[in-house]
Amino acid sequence: MLKERLTAFSDGVIAIIITIMVLELKAPHENTLRALAPLAPTFLAYALSFAYIAIYWNNHHHLFQATQRISGGILWANTHLLFWLSLVPFSTAWLSETNFARAPVALYGLGLLAPAIAYFILSRALIRTGALAPTVAEGIGADLKGRISMALYVCGVALAFAEPYVSMGLYAVVAVMWFIPDPRIEQRLDLEDEPD
């Protein structure tokens, strides 16, 4: 399979995920700015989830930009990632409908942990099969940032039943961590593009 087909399919699924999430933002019937206040939890949940989906899309794009071939195992690992990402709209909707209640915050954290694990599996599959450009595989290394993210998700899930807002803060910290570009990947992608 050509990697272009895999990335096009993944882009389509991610676009649908974002579309489903935005449909949860319902306009109020009143014509005052005060009418927007009850929508704050819905908007905040949407904004955080949108940020996460965008982060996955960006990282997926970079990962497959450096991928040289696709195997059946890589297809399944990618599909596994898309499955977990497709559940983000559900946990986002429940989170916003309940104003960040304990169980929905815990489920939301699990909904962030699962794609993180799936992405880790996908990147390891690309490295293990030699499908990823060697310089980029070296740049990913032990994926400390990914492992820290998973640990913070686990902490957030555990704290959700006592302090749901602290959990949401942890989830936001992970998103901010990923907004900061990883220079290891960018530099190595640039090295791959340089002529010999």
Coordinates of C-alpha atoms in Angstrom, one line a residue:
M1 CA 0.0 0.0 0.0
L2 CA 1.1 3.5 -0.7
K3 CA 1.5 5.7 2.3
E4 CA -0.5 8.4 0.6
R5 CA -3.6 6.2 0.8
L6 CA -3.1 5.6 4.5
T7 CA -2.5 9.3 5.2
A8 CA -5.5 10.4 3.1
F9 CA -7.7 7.9 4.9
S10 CA -6.4 9.1 8.3
D11 CA -6.9 12.7 7.3
G12 CA -10.5 12.0 6.4
V13 CA -11.2 10.2 9.7
I14 CA -9.6 13.0 11.7
A15 CA -11.7 15.6 9.7
I16 CA -14.9 13.7 10.6
I17 CA -13.9 13.5 14.2
I18 CA -13.5 17.3 14.4
T19 CA -16.8 17.8 12.5
I20 CA -18.6 15.6 15.0
M21 CA -17.2 17.5 17.9
V22 CA -18.2 20.9 16.6
L23 CA -21.8 19.8 16.1
E24 CA -22.0 19.6 19.9
L25 CA -21.7 23.4 20.0
K26 CA -25.3 24.5 19.9
A27 CA -26.2 28.2 19.5
P28 CA -28.3 29.6 22.3
H29 CA -31.9 30.7 21.6
E30 CA -31.4 34.1 23.4
N31 CA -29.8 37.0 21.7
T32 CA -27.6 38.2 24.6
L33 CA -23.9 37.5 25.3
R34 CA -25.0 36.3 28.7
A35 CA -26.7 33.4 26.9
L36 CA -23.3 32.1 26.0
A37 CA -22.2 31.6 29.6
P38 CA -23.8 28.1 30.0
L39 CA -21.9 27.0 26.8
A40 CA -18.6 27.6 28.5
P41 CA -18.0 24.0 29.6
T42 CA -19.0 22.7 26.2
F43 CA -16.6 25.2 24.5
L44 CA -13.7 24.5 26.8
A45 CA -14.1 20.7 26.4
Y46 CA -14.3 21.2 22.6
A47 CA -11.2 23.5 22.6
L48 CA -9.1 21.0 24.5
S49 CA -10.3 18.0 22.4
F50 CA -9.7 20.0 19.2
A51 CA -6.2 20.8 20.4
Y52 CA -5.6 17.1 21.0
I53 CA -6.9 16.0 17.7
A54 CA -4.8 18.7 16.0
I55 CA -1.7 17.5 17.9
Y56 CA -2.3 13.9 16.8
W57 CA -2.8 15.1 13.2
N58 CA 0.4 17.1 13.2
N59 CA 2.5 14.3 14.7
H60 CA 0.9 11.7 12.4
H61 CA 1.8 13.9 9.5
H62 CA 5.4 14.2 10.6
L63 CA 5.7 10.5 11.3
F64 CA 4.4 9.5 7.9
Q65 CA 6.4 12.1 6.1
A66 CA 9.4 10.1 7.2
T67 CA 7.9 6.7 6.5
Q68 CA 9.4 4.8 3.6
R69 CA 7.0 1.9 3.3
I70 CA 3.7 0.5 4.8
S71 CA 3.1 -3.0 6.0
G72 CA 0.0 -4.8 7.2
G73 CA 1.0 -4.4 10.8
I74 CA 1.5 -0.6 10.3
L75 CA -2.0 -0.4 8.7
W76 CA -3.5 -2.1 11.8
A77 CA -1.5 0.0 14.2
N78 CA -2.8 3.1 12.4
T79 CA -6.4 1.8 12.4
H80 CA -6.0 1.2 16.2
L81 CA -5.0 4.8 16.7
L82 CA -7.9 6.0 14.6
F83 CA -10.4 3.9 16.6
W84 CA -9.4 5.5 19.9
L85 CA -9.4 9.0 18.4
S86 CA -12.9 8.4 17.0
L87 CA -14.1 8.0 20.6
V88 CA -12.9 11.5 21.7
P89 CA -16.1 13.2 20.6
F90 CA -18.1 10.9 22.9
S91 CA -16.0 11.5 26.0
T92 CA -15.9 15.2 25.1
A93 CA -19.7 15.4 24.9
W94 CA -20.2 13.6 28.2
L95 CA -17.6 15.8 29.8
S96 CA -19.3 19.0 28.7
E97 CA -22.8 17.8 29.4
T98 CA -22.0 17.1 33.0
N99 CA -19.9 20.2 33.7
F100 CA -16.7 18.2 34.3
A101 CA -18.2 15.7 36.8
R102 CA -15.9 13.1 38.3
A103 CA -16.7 10.0 36.2
P104 CA -16.8 11.9 32.8
V105 CA -13.4 13.5 33.7
A106 CA -12.0 10.0 34.4
L107 CA -13.4 8.6 31.2
Y108 CA -12.1 11.6 29.3
G109 CA -8.6 10.9 30.7
L110 CA -8.9 7.3 29.6
G111 CA -10.0 8.6 26.2
L112 CA -6.7 10.5 26.0
L113 CA -4.6 7.7 27.4
A114 CA -5.8 5.1 24.9
P115 CA -4.8 7.1 21.7
A116 CA -1.5 7.9 23.4
I117 CA -0.8 4.2 23.9
A118 CA -2.0 3.5 20.3
Y119 CA 0.3 6.2 18.9
F120 CA 3.2 4.8 20.9
I121 CA 2.5 1.3 19.4
L122 CA 2.3 2.8 15.9
S123 CA 5.6 4.6 16.2
R124 CA 7.3 1.5 17.6
A125 CA 5.8 -0.6 14.7
L126 CA 7.3 1.9 12.2
I127 CA 10.7 1.8 14.0
R128 CA 10.7 -2.0 14.5
T129 CA 9.9 -2.8 10.8
G130 CA 12.5 -0.3 9.5
A131 CA 9.7 1.7 7.7
L132 CA 10.7 4.9 9.4
A133 CA 13.7 6.9 8.1
P134 CA 16.7 6.0 10.4
T135 CA 17.5 9.5 11.4
V136 CA 13.8 10.1 12.4
A137 CA 13.6 6.8 14.3
E138 CA 16.7 7.9 16.2
G139 CA 15.1 11.2 16.9
I140 CA 12.1 9.6 18.4
G141 CA 14.3 7.5 20.7
A142 CA 12.7 6.3 23.9
D143 CA 9.9 8.8 23.4
L144 CA 10.2 10.4 26.9
K145 CA 7.6 13.0 26.1
G146 CA 5.1 10.3 25.2
R147 CA 5.8 8.3 28.3
I148 CA 5.5 11.4 30.5
S149 CA 2.2 12.2 28.8
M150 CA 0.8 8.7 29.6
A151 CA 1.9 9.0 33.2
L152 CA 0.1 12.3 33.5
Y153 CA -3.1 10.8 32.0
V154 CA -3.0 8.0 34.5
C155 CA -2.5 10.5 37.3
G156 CA -5.4 12.6 35.9
V157 CA -7.7 9.5 35.8
A158 CA -6.8 8.6 39.4
L159 CA -7.4 12.1 40.6
A160 CA -10.6 12.6 38.7
F161 CA -12.7 11.1 41.5
A162 CA -11.3 13.4 44.1
E163 CA -10.3 16.6 42.2
P164 CA -11.7 16.6 38.6
Y165 CA -10.5 20.2 37.9
V166 CA -6.9 19.2 38.9
S167 CA -7.3 16.3 36.4
M168 CA -8.4 18.7 33.7
G169 CA -5.4 20.8 34.5
L170 CA -3.1 17.8 34.0
Y171 CA -4.8 17.0 30.6
A172 CA -4.2 20.7 29.6
V173 CA -0.6 20.5 30.7
V174 CA 0.0 17.6 28.4
A175 CA -1.6 19.4 25.5
V176 CA 0.7 22.4 26.1
M177 CA 3.7 20.1 26.3
W178 CA 2.9 18.9 22.8
F179 CA 2.3 22.4 21.4
I180 CA 6.0 23.0 21.9
P181 CA 7.5 21.5 18.8
D182 CA 10.0 18.6 19.2
P183 CA 13.1 19.9 17.4
R184 CA 14.5 16.3 17.2
I185 CA 12.0 15.3 14.6
E186 CA 12.0 18.6 12.7
Q187 CA 15.8 18.6 12.4
R188 CA 15.9 15.0 11.3
L189 CA 13.2 15.5 8.7
D190 CA 15.3 18.4 7.4
L191 CA 18.3 16.0 7.3
E192 CA 16.3 13.4 5.3
D193 CA 15.3 16.1 2.8
E194 CA 18.9 17.3 2.2
P195 CA 20.5 16.0 -1.0
D196 CA 23.5 13.7 -0.6

